[in-house]
PDB file of C-alpha atoms in Angstrom:
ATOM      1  CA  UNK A  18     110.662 101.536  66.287  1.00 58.00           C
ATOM      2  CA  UNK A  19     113.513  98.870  65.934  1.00 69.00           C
ATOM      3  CA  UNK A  20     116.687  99.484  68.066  1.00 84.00           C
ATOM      4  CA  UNK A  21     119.690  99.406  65.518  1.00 89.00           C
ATOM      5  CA  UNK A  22     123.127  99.619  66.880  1.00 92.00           C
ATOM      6  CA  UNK A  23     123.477 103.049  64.297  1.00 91.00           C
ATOM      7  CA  UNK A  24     127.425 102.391  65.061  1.00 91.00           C
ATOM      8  CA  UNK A  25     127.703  99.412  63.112  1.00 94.00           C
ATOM      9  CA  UNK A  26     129.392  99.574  59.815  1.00 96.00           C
ATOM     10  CA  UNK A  27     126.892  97.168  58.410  1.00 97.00           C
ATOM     11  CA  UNK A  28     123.726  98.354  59.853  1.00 96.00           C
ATOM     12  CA  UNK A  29     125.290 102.211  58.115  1.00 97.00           C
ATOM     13  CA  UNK A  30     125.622 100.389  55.167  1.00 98.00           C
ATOM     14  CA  UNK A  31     121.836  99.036  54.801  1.00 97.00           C
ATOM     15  CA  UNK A  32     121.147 102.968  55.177  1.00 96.00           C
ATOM     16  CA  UNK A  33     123.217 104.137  52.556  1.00 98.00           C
ATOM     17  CA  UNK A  34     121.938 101.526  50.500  1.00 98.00           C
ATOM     18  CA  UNK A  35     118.616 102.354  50.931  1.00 98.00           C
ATOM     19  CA  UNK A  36     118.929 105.998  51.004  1.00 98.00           C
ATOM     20  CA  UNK A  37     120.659 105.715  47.304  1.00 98.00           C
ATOM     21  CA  UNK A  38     117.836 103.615  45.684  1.00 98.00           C
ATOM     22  CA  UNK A  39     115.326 106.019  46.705  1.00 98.00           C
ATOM     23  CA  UNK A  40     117.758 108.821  45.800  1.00 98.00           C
ATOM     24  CA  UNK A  41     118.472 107.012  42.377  1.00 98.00           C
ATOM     25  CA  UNK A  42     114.355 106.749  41.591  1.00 98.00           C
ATOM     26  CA  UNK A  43     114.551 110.633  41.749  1.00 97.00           C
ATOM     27  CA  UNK A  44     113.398 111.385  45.366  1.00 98.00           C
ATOM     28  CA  UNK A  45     115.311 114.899  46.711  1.00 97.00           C
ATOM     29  CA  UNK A  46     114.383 114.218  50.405  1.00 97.00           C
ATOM     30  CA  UNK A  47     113.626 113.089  53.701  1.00 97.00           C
ATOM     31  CA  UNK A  48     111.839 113.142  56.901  1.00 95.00           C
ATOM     32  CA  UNK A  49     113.601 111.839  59.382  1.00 95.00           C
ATOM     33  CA  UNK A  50     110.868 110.651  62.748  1.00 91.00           C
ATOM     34  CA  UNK A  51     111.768 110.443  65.916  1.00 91.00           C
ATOM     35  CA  UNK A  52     115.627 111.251  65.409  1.00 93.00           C
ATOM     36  CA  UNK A  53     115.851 112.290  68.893  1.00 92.00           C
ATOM     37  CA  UNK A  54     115.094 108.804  69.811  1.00 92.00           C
ATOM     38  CA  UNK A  55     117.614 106.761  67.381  1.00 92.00           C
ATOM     39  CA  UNK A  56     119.643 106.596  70.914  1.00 91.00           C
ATOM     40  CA  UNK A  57     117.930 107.310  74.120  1.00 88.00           C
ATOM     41  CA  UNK A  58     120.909 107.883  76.347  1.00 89.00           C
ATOM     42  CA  UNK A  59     123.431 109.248  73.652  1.00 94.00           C
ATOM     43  CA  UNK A  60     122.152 112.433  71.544  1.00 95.00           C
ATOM     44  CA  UNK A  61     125.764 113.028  70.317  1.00 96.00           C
ATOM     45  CA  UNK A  62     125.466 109.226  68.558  1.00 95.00           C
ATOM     46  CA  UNK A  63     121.993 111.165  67.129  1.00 95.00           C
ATOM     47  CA  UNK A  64     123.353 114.147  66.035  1.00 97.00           C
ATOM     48  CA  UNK A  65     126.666 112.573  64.435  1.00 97.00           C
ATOM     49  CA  UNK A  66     124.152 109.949  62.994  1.00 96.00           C
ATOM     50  CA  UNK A  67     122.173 112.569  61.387  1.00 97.00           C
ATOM     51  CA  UNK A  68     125.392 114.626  60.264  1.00 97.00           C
ATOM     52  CA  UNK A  69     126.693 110.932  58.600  1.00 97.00           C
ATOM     53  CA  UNK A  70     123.358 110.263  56.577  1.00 97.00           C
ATOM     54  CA  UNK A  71     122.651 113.799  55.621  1.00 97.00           C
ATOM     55  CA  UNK A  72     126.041 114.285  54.176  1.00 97.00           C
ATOM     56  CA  UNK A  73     126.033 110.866  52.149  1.00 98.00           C
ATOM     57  CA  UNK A  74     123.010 112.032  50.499  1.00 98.00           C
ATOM     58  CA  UNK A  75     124.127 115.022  49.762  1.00 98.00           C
ATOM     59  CA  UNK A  76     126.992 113.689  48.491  1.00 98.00           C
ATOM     60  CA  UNK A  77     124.491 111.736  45.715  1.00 98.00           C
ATOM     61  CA  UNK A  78     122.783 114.853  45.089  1.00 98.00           C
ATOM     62  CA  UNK A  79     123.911 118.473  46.664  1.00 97.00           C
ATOM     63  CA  UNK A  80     120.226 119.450  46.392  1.00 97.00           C
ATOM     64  CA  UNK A  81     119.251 116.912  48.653  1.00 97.00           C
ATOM     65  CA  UNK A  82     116.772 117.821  51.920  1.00 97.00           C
ATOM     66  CA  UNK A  83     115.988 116.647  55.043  1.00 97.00           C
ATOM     67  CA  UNK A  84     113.524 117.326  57.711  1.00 96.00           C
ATOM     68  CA  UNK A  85     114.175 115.861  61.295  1.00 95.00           C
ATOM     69  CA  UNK A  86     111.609 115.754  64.136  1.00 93.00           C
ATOM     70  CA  UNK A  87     113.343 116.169  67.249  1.00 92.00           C
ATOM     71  CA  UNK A  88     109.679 116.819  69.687  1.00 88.00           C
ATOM     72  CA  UNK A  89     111.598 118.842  72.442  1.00 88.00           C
ATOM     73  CA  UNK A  90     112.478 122.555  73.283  1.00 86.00           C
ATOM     74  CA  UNK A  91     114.078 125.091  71.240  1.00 89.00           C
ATOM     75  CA  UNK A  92     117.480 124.419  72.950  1.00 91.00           C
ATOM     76  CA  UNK A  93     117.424 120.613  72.120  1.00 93.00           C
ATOM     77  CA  UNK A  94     116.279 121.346  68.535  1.00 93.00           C
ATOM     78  CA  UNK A  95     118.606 124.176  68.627  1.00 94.00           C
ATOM     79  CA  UNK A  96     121.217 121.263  69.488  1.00 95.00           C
ATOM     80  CA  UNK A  97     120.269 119.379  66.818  1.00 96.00           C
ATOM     81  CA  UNK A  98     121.176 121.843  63.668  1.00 95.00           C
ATOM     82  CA  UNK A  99     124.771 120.859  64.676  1.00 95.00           C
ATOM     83  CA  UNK A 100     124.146 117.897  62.558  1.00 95.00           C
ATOM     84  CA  UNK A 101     124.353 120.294  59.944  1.00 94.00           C
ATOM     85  CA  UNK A 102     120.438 119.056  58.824  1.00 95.00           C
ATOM     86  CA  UNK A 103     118.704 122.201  57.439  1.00 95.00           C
ATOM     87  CA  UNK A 104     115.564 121.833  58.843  1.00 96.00           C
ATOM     88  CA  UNK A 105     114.214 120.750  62.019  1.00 94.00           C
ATOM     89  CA  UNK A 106     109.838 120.757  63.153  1.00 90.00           C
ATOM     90  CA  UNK A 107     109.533 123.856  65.587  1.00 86.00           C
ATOM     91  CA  UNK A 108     107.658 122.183  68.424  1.00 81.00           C
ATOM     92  CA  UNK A 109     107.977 125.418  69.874  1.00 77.00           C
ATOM     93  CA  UNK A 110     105.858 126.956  67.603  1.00 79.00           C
ATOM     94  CA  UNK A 111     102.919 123.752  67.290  1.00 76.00           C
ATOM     95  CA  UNK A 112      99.990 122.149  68.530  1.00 70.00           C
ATOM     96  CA  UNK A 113      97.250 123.782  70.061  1.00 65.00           C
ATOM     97  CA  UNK A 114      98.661 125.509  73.375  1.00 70.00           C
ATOM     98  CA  UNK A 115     102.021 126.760  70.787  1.00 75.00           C
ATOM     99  CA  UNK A 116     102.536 130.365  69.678  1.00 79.00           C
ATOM    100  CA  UNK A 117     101.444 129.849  66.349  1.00 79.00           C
ATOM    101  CA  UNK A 118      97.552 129.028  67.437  1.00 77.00           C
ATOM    102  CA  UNK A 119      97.904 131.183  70.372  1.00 81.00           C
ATOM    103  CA  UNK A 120      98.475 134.142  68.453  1.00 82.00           C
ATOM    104  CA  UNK A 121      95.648 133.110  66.312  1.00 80.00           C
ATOM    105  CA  UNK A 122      93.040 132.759  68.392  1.00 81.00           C
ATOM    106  CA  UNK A 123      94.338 136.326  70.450  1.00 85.00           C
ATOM    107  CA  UNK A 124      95.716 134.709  73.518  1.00 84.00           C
ATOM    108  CA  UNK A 125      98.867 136.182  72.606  1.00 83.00           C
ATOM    109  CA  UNK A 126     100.272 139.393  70.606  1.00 88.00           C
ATOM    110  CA  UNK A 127     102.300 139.347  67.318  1.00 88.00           C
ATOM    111  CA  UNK A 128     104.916 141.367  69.283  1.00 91.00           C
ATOM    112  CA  UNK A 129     104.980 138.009  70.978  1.00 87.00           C
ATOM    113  CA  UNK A 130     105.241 135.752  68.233  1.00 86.00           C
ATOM    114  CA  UNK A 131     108.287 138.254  66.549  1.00 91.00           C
ATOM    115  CA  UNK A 132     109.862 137.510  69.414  1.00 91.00           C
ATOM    116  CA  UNK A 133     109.421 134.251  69.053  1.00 87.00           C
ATOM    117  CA  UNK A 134     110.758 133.784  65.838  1.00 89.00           C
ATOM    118  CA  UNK A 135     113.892 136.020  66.283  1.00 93.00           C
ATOM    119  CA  UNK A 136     114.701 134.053  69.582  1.00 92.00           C
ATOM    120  CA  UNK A 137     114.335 130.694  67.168  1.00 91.00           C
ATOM    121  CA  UNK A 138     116.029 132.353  64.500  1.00 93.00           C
ATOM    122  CA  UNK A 139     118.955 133.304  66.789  1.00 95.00           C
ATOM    123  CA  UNK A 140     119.395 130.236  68.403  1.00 94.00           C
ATOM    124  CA  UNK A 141     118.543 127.956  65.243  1.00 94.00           C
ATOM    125  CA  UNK A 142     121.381 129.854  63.316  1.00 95.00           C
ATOM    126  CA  UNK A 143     124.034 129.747  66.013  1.00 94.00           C
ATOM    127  CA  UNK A 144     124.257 125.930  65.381  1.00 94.00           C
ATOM    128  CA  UNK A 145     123.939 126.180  61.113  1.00 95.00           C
ATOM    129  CA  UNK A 146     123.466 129.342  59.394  1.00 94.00           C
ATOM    130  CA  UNK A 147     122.179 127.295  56.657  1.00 93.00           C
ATOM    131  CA  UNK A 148     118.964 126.469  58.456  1.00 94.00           C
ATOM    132  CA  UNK A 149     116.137 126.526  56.939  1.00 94.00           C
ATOM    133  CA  UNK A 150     113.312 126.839  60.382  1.00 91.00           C
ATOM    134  CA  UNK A 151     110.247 124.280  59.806  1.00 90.00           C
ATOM    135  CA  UNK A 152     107.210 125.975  61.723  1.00 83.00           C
ATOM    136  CA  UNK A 153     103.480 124.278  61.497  1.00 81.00           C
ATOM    137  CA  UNK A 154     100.838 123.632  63.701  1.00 78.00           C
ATOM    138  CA  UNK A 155      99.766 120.472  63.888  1.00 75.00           C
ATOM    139  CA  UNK A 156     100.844 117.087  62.553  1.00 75.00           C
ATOM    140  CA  UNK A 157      99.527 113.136  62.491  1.00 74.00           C
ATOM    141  CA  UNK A 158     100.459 113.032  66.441  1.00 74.00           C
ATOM    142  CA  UNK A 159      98.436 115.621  67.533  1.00 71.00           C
ATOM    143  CA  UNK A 160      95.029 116.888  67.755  1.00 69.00           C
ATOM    144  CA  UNK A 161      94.539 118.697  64.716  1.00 68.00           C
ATOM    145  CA  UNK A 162      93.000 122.346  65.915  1.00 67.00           C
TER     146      UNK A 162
END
């Protein structure tokens, strides 16, 4: 992935360029990879960068979404819902050894995996109540179980 200096006024305005043809040809959303790595050393340039697109495409249409993969922890992910994004992917949740497949396959209890969920929930919504959580499994990075 391209380093872009994401604090440039022109390199923001190629984004909100882009963003508003594909907004203008009728799509309602993105998914935004890698966001946690826009800026290695600076995650508040990442969150404010995510905060700046998200609300100029909601500006074009209020119905807008976005998806961010942030591939860390619930407490980075849960600092990354300050960006006001609704939805994040719950690493915590994925991939084979997560509590999603290790409920599944009885290596852990669904006491366990409440527990889980509340702790996201919790967390998640202490940053934007608005958030909508983004569990799954697997994706195209990992071993599909």
């Amino acid at each position: 992935m391209p380093d872009l200096n994401l604090s440039s006024e022109a390199v923001r305005k190629e984004f909100e360029d882009i963003a508003k043809f594909w907004i203008d040809m009728g799509v309602d959303g993105f998914r935004m990879d890698a966001a946690m790595h826009f800026d290695e050393e600076d995650q508040a340039l990442n969150i404010e960068t995510l905060n700046w697109l998200y609300s100029y495409c909601t500006s074009l249409n209020p119905d807008f979404y976005m998806v961010s993969e942030v591939w860390s922890g619930q407490g980075t992910i849960e600092s990354y819902y300050k960006s006001s994004i609704p939805s994040y992917f719950n690493f915590a949740l994925a991939d084979a050894e997560g509590t999603l497949v290790s409920v599944g396959r009885g290596g852990s209890t669904a006491t366990a995996f409440a527990k889980k969920m509340l702790s996201c929930q919790e967390d998640y919504s202490a940053s934007n109540p608005d958030y909508i959580d983004a569990p799954f499994i697997t994706n195209h990075d990992m071993g599909r179980v």
